Coordinates of C-alpha atoms in Angstrom, one line a residue:
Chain A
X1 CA 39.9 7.5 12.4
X2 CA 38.4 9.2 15.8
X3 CA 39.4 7.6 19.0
X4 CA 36.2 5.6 19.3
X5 CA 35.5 3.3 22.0
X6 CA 34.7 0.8 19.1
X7 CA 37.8 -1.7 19.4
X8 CA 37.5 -4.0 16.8
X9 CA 37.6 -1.6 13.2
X10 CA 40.7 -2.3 11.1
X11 CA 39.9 0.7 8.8
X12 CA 38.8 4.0 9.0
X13 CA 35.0 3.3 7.9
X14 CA 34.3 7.1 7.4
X15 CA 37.1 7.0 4.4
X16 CA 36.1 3.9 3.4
X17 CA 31.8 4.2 3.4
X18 CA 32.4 8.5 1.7
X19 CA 31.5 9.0 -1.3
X20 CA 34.2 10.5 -3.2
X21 CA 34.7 11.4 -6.8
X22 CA 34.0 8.6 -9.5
X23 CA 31.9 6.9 -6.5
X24 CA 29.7 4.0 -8.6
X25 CA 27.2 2.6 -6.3
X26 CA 26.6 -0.9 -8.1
X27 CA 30.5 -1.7 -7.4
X28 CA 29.4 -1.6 -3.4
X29 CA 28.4 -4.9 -2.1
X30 CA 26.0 -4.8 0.2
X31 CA 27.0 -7.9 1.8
X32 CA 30.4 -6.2 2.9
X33 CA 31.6 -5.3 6.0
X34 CA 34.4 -2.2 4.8
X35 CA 37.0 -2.0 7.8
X36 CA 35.9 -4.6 10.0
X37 CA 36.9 -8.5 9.9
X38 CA 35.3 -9.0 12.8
X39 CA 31.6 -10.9 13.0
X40 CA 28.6 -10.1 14.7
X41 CA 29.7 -10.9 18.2
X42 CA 32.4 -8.3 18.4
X43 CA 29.9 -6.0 17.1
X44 CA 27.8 -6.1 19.8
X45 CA 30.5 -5.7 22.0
X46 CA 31.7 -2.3 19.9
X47 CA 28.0 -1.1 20.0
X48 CA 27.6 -1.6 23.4
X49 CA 31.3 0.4 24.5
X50 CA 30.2 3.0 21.3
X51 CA 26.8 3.9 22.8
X52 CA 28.2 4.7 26.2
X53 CA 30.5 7.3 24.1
X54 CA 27.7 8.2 21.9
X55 CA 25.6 9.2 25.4
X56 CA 28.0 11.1 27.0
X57 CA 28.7 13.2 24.0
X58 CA 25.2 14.0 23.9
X59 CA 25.1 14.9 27.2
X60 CA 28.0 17.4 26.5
X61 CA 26.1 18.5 23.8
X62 CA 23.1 19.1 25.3
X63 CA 24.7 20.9 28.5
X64 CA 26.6 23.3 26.4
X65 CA 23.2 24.4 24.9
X66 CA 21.4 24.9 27.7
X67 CA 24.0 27.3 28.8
X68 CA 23.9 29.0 25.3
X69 CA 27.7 28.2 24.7
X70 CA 27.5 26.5 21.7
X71 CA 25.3 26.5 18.0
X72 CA 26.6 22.9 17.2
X73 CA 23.5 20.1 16.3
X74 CA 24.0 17.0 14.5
X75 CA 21.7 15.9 11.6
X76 CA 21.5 12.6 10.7
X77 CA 19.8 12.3 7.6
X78 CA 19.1 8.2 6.8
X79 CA 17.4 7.2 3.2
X80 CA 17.4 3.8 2.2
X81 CA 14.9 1.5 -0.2
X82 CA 12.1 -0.3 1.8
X83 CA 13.3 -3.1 5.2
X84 CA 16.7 -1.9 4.8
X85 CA 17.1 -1.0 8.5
X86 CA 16.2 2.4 8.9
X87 CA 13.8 2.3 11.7
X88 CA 16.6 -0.6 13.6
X89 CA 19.2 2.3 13.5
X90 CA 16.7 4.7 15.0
X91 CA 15.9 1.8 17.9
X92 CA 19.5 0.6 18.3
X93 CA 21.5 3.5 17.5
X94 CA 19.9 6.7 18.4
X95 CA 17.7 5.1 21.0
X96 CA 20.3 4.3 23.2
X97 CA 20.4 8.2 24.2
X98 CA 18.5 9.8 26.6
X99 CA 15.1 10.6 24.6
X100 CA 15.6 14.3 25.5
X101 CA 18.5 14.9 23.1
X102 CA 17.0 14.1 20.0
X103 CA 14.9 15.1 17.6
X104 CA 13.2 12.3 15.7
X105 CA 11.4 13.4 12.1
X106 CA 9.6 11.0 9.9
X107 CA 9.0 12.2 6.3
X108 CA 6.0 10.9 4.6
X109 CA 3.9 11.5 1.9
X110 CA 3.6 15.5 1.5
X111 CA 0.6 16.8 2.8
X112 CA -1.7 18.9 0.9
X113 CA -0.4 22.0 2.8
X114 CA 3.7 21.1 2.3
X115 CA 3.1 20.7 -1.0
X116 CA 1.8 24.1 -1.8
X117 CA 5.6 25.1 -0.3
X118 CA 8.8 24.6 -1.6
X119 CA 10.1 21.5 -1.2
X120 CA 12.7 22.5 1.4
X121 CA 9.8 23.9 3.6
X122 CA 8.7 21.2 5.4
X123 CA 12.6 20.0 6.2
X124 CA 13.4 23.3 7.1
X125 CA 10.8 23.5 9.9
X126 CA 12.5 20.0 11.6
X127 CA 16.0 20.9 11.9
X128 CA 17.7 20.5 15.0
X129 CA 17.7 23.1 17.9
X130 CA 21.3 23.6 18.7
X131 CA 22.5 21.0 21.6
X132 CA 20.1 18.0 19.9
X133 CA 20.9 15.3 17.6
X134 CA 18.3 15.3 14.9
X135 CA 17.1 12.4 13.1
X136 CA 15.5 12.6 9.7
X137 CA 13.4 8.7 8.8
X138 CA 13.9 10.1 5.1
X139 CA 14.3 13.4 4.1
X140 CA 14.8 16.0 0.9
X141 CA 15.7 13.6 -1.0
X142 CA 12.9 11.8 -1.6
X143 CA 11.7 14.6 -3.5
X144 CA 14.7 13.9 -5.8
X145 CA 14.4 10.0 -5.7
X146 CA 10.7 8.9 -5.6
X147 CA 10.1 12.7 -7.1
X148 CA 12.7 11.6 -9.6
X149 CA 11.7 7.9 -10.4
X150 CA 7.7 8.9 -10.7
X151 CA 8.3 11.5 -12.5
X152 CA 6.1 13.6 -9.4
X153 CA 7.6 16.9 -10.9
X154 CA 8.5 18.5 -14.0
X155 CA 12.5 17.4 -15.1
X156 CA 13.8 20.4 -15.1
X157 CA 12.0 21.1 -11.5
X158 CA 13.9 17.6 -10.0
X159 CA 17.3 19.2 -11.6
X160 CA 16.7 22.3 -9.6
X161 CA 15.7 20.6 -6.7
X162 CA 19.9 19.3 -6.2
X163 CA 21.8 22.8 -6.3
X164 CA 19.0 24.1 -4.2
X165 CA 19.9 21.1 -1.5
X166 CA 23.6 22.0 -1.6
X167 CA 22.9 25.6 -1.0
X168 CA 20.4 24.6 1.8
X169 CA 22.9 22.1 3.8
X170 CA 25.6 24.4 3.0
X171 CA 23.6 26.7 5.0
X172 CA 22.9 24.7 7.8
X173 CA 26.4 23.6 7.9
X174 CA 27.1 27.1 8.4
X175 CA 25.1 27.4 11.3
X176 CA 26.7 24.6 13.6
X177 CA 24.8 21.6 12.3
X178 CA 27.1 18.4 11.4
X179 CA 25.0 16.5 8.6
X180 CA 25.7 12.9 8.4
X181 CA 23.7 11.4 5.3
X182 CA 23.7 7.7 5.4
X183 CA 22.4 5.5 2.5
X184 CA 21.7 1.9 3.6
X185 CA 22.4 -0.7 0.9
X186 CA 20.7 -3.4 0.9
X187 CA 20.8 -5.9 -2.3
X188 CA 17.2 -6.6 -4.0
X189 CA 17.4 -10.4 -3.0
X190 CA 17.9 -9.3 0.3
X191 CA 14.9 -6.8 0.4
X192 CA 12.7 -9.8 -1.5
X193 CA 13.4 -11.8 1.7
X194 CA 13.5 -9.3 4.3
X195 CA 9.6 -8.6 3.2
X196 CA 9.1 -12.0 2.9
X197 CA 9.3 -12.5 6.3
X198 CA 6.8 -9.5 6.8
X199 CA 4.5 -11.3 5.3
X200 CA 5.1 -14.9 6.9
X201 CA 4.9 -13.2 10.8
X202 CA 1.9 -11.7 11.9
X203 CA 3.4 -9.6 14.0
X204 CA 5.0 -8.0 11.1
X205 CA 2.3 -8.1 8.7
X206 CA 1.7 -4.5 10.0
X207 CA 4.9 -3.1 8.6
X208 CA 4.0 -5.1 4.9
X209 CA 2.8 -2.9 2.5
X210 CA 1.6 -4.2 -1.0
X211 CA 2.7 -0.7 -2.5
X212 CA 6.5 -2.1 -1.6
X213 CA 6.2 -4.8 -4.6
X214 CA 5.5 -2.1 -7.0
X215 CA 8.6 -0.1 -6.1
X216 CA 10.6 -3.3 -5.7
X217 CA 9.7 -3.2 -9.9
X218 CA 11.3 -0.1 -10.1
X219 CA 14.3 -0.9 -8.2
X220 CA 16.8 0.0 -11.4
X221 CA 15.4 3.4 -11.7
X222 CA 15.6 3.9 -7.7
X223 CA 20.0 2.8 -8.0
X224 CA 20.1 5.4 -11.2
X225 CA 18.2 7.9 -9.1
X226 CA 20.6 7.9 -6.0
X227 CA 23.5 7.4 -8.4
X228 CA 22.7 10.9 -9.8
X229 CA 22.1 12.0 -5.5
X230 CA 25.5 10.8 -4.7
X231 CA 27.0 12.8 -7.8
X232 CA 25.1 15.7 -7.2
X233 CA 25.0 16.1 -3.7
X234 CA 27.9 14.6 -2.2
X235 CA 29.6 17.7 -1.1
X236 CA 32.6 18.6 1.1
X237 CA 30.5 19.8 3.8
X238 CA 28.2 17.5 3.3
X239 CA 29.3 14.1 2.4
X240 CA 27.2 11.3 1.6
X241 CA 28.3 7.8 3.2
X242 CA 26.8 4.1 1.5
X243 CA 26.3 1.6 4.2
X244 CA 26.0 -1.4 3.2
X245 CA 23.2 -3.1 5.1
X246 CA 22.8 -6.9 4.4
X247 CA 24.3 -7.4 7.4
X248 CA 22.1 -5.6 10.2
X249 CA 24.7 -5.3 13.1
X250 CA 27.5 -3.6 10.3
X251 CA 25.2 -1.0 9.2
X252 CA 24.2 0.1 12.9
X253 CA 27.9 -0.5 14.3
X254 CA 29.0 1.8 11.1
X255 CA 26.2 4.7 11.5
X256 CA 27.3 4.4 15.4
X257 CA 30.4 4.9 14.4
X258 CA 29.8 8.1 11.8
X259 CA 27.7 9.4 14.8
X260 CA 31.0 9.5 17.2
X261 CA 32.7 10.9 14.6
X262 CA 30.6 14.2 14.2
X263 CA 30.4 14.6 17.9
X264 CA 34.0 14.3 18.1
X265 CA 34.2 17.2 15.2
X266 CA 31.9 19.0 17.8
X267 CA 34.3 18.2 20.9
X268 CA 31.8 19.2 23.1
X269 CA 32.7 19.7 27.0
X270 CA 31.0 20.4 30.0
X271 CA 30.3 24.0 30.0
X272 CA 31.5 26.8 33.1
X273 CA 29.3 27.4 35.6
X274 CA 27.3 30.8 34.8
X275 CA 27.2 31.6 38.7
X276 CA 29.5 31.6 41.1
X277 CA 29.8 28.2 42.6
X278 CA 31.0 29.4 46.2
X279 CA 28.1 32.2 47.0
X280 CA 25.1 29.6 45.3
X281 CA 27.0 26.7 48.0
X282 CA 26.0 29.2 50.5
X283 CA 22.8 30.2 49.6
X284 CA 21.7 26.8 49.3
X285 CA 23.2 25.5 52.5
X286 CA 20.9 28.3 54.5
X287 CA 17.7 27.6 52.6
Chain B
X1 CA -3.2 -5.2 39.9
X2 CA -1.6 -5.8 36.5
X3 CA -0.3 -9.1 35.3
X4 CA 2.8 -7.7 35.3
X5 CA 5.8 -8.5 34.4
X6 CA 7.6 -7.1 37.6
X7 CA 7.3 -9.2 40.1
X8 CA 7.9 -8.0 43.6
X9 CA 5.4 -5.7 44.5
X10 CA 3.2 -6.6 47.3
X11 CA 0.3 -4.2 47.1
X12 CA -1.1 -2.6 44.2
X13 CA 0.6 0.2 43.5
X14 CA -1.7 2.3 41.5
X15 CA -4.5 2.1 44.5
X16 CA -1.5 3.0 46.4
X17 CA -0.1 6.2 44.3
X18 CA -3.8 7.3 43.6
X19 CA -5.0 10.3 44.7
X20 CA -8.3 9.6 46.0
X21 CA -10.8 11.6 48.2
X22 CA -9.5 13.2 51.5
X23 CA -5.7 12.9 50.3
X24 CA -3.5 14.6 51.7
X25 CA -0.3 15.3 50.7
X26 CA 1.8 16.4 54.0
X27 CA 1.1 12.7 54.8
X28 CA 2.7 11.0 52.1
X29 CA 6.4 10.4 53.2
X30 CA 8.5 11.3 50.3
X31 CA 11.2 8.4 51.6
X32 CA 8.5 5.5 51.6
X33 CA 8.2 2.8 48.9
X34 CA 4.4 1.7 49.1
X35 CA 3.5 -1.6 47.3
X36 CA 7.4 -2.6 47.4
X37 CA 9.0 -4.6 50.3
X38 CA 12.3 -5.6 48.6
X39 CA 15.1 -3.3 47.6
X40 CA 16.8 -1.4 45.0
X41 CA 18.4 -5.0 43.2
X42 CA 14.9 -6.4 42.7
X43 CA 13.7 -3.3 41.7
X44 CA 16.4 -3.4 39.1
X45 CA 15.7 -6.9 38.0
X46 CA 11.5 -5.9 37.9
X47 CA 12.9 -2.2 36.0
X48 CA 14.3 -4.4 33.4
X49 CA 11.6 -7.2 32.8
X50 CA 9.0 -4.0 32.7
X51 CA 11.2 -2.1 29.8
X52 CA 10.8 -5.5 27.7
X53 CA 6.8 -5.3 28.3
X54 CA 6.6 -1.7 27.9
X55 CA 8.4 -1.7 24.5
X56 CA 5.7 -5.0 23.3
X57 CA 2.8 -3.0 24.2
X58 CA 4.2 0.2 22.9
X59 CA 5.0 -1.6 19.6
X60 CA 1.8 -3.1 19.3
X61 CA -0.2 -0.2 20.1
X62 CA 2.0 1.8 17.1
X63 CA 1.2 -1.2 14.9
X64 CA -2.0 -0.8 15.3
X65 CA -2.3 2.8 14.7
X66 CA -0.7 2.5 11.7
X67 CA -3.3 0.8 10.1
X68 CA -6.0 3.0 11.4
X69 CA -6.9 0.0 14.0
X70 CA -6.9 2.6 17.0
X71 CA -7.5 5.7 18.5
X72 CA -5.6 4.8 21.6
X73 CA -2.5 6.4 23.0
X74 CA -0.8 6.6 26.0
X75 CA -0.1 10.3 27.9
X76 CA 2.3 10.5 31.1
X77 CA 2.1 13.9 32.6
X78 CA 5.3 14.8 34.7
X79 CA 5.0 17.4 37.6
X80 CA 7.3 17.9 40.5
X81 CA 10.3 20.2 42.3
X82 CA 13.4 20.9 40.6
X83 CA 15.6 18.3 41.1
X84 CA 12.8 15.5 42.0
X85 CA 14.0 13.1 38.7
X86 CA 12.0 13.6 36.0
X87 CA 14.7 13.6 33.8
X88 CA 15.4 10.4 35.3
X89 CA 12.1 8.9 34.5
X90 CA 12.6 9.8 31.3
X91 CA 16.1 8.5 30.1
X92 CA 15.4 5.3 32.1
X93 CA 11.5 4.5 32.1
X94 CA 10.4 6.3 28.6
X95 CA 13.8 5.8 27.1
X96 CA 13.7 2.2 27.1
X97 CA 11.2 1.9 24.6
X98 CA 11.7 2.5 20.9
X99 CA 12.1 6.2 19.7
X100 CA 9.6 6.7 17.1
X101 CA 6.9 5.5 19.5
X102 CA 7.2 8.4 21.6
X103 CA 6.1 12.1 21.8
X104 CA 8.2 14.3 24.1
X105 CA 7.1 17.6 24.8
X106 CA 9.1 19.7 28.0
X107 CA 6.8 23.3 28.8
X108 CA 9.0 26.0 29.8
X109 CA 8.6 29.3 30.4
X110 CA 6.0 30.3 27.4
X111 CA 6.9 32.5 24.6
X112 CA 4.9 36.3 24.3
X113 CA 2.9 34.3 21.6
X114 CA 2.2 31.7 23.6
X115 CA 0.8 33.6 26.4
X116 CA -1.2 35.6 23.9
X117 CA -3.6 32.2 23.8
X118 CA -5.3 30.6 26.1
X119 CA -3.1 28.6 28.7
X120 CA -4.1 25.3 26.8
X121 CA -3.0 26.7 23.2
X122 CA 0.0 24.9 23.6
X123 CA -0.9 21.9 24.9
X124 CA -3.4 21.1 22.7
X125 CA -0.8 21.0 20.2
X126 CA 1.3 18.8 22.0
X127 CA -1.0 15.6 22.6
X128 CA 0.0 12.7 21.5
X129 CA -1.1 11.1 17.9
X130 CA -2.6 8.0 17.6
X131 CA -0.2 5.2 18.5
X132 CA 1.9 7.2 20.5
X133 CA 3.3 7.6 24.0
X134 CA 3.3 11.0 24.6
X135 CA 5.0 12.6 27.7
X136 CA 4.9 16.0 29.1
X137 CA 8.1 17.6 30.5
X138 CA 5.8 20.0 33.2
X139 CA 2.3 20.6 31.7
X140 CA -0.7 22.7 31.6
X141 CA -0.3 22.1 36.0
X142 CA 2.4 24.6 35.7
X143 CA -0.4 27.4 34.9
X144 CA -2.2 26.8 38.7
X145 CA 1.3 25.7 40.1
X146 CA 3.9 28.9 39.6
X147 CA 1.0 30.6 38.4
X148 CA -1.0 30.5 41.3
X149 CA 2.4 30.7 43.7
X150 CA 3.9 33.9 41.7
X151 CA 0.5 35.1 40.6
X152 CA 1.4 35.4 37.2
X153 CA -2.6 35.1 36.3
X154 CA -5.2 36.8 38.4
X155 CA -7.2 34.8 41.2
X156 CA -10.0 34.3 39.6
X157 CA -8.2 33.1 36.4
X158 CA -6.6 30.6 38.5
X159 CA -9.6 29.5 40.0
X160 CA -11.0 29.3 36.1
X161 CA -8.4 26.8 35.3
X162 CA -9.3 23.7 37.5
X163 CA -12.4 23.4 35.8
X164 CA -11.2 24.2 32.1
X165 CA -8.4 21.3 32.9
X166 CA -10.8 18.7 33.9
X167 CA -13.1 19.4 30.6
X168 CA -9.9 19.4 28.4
X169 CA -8.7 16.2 30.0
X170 CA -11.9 14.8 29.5
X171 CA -12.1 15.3 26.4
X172 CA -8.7 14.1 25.5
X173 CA -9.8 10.5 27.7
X174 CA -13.4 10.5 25.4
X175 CA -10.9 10.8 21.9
X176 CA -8.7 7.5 22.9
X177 CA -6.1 9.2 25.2
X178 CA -5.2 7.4 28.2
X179 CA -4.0 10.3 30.9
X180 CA -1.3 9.0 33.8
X181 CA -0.8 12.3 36.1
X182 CA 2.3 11.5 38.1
X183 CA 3.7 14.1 40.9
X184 CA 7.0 12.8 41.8
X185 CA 7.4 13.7 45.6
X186 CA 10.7 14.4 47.0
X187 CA 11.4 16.1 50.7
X188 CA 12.7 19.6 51.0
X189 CA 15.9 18.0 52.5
X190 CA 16.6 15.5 49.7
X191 CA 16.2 18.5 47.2
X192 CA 18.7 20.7 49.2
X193 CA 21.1 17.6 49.1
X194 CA 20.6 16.9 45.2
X195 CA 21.3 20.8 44.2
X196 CA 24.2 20.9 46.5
X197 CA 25.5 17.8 44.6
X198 CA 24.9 20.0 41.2
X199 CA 27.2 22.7 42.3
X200 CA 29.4 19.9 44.5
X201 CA 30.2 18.4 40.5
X202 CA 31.6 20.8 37.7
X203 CA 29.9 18.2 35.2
X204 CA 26.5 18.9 36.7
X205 CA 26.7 22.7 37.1
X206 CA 25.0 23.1 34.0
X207 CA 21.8 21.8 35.8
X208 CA 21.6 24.1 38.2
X209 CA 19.8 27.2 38.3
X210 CA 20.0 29.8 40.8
X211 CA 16.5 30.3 40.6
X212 CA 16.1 27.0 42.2
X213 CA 16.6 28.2 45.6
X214 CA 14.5 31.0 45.1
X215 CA 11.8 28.4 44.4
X216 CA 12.8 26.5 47.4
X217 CA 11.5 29.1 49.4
X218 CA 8.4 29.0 48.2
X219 CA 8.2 25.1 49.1
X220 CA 5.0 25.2 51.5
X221 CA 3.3 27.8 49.3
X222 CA 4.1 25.3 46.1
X223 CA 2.9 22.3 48.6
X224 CA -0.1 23.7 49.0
X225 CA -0.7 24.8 45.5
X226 CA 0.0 21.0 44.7
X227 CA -2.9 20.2 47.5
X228 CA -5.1 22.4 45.4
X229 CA -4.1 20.8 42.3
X230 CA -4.9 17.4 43.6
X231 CA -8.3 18.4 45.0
X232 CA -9.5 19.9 42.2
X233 CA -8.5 17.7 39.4
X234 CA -7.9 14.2 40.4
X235 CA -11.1 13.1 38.6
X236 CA -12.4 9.6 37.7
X237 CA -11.0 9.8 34.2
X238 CA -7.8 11.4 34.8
X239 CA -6.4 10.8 38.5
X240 CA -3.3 12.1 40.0
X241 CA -0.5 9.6 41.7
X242 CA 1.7 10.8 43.8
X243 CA 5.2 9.0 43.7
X244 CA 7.1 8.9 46.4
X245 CA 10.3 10.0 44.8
X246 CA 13.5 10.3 46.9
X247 CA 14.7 7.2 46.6
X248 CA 14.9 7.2 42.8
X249 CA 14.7 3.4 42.4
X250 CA 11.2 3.3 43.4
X251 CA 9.9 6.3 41.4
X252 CA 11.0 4.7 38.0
X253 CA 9.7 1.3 38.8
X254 CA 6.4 2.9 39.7
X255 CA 5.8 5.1 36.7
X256 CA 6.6 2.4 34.6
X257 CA 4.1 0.2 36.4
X258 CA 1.6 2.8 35.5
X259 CA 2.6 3.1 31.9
X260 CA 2.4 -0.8 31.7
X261 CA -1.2 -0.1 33.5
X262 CA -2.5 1.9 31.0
X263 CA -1.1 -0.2 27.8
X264 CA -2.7 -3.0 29.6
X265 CA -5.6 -1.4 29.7
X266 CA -5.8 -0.6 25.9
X267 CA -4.8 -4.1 25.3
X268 CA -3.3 -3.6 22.1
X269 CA -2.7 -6.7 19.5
X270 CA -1.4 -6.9 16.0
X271 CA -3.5 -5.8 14.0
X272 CA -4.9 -8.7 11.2
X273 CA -3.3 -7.7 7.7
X274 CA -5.3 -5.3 5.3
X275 CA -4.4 -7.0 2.4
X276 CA -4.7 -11.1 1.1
X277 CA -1.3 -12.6 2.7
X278 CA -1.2 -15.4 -0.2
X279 CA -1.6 -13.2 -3.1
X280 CA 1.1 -10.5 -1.6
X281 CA 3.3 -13.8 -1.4
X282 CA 2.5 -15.0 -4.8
X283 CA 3.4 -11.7 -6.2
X284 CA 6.9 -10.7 -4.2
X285 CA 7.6 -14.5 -5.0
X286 CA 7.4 -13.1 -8.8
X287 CA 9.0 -9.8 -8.5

């Protein structure tokens, strides 16, 4: 548990949310709230105190880097079925940093182009520049879950695909980057009435997309899919964490939370000056 | 004048800010607040109310573009002196709004293959998609502002650049791209006071540069380079506002009262749905 300016967790959520050995995603209830007997009100409060932490780390980071005295990134890597909150943690979370220390990367449908490349090559070219928090809006492992589910590439090609993702992120662990994966749970009833709503606003009618109901069919084969992810690919660098998600304000106080926790690992500080302080006083006072 | 949502200005500030014919830019006191007769509290209220408009229109306008309902998007080009608050404008005007609605892009220094290309290679690549927000960090300006200062290009290559600006910016206004130039204007004295604050606080060292007073002795040479800049390329489609920016309240509140200009301007709405509303009900009802 990291000194977080959160106040109100009665667990330590990383240990609770990792996925460990014998991990068995239908046992996690996505109307839980692991660590935290709190409601929604004390969240905000928590949220509010956390993203205050969450900026000045950042800033550390991002100091350090311009000054070339550190390698250290984060990666936040978020993959979740359809309304489950990705794009909330993106606004509430991440956006309450200054826009200049992130790096924000959406993953659609491959282009024509990425797909004539290794699957890894499109990721590859978006991770973080040392001193940013990056932010992938799904990631590699679609090409293991969707790619899995509609069967968008041979079998053997898909079983390929999950050494070759621990060998990537052990790389990039290597190389400074802390990689927080974060699946959001949300429960099928949930999702049913989260799109729902889509559907009865206009103002969200934007977001609905009819191709969601056919998914939502396939919703067994999507849990069996990141089952085999969390099995395969939940690795001691690179640990996967379940959020669960019905409740909005958990999921982003948790992620928040997870967030801290990697810049803490970082302990980033506010770098030496590369000049000396005294002579640049001078020069500046007789310009 | 807007029907905006701040609500203390008392002249319309983009008449105000824009750089028209006969400008001149000795005569704009950096320390002035044109348009706004109240101080830094109201300004704080107005900042506030503007950030809730800002991230409407910007989430409209992305709605829209994500069902191919648009061509519009929104690009704020940042110029100045070190030290003038860009980074400012950023953090608190751009990053108010939602994350994946915006495109930042900073310009430093350019790389050897950069330089190989024309100066607009790589901003070409940096305009903002459909939808988006897109700011520039410094700017193709940079190549007629250092580069005509430290003649880093040849006089008449210089001279060449005005006119390929305009055409490029024009053609970036014809394709759906609203252009908002803003020089934010600080006085030689305020500057000297801000970097001596950088090296006054050991958590702001790694923002300064000793360059930076190098620069500052160019100040009247990069003054009149700005002069140039404005003559030359505050055109009808794509005009140049210069902020008065010392007192940092009053810069913010104006860019963002241009950014809510321009989204005003585009008027963006949700977009209708693509698909039949009753039968998408009817069949998530099912699923």
């Amino acid at each position: 548990m990291i000194a977080t300016s959160q106040k109100h967790w009665s667990g330590d959520v990383a240990d609770l949310l990792r996925v460990g050995d014998g991990f068995v995603l239908a046992d996690v209830d996505p109307r839980s709230t692991p660590g935290y007997e709190h409601d929604k009100h004390a969240a905000a409060e928590d949220l509010k105190a956390g993203a205050q932490q969450l900026d000045e780390f950042q800033e550390r980071l991002f100091a350090q880097s311009r000054v070339d005295a550190t390698d250290a990134s984060v990666l936040l890597v978020l993959q979740a079925m359809d309304s489950a909150g990705k794009g909330g943690i993106i606004r509430h979370v991440v956006g309450s940093t200054d826009p200049q220390g992130i790096a924000l990367a959406a993953f659609k449908k491959p282009t024509p182009e990425e797909l004539e490349h290794d699957f890894l090559w499109r990721v590859e070219k978006r991770l973080p520049e040392p001193g940013l928090i990056g932010v992938f809006d799904r990631s590699h492992y679609e090409d293991v879950l969707i790619g899995r589910v509609r069967a968008l590439a041979p079998a053997e090609e898909i079983e390929r695909r999950y050494g070759a993702i621990n060998d990537f992120e052990k790389r990039v662990v290597d190389s400074g980057t802390r990689i927080v994966k974060v699946m959001l749970h949300i429960s099928r009833d949930e999702q049913k009435e989260r799109l729902m709503e889509r559907l009865d606003r206009p103002d969200k009618h934007w977001k609905y997309n009819p191709g969601d109901v056919d998914e939502r069919e396939l919703w067994p084969s999507y849990m069996a899919a990141y089952q085999t992810v969390f099995e395969r690919t939940s690795t001691d660098q690179a640990p996967w964490y379940v959020v669960p998600a019905n409740r909005k304000w958990y999921a982003r106080l948790a992620v928040q939370h997870l967030l801290l926790e990697a810049l803490e690992s970082i302990d980033p500080h506010w770098p030496a000056a590369t000049f000396d302080v005294a002579a640049e006083k001078a020069r500046l006072a007789a310009s």
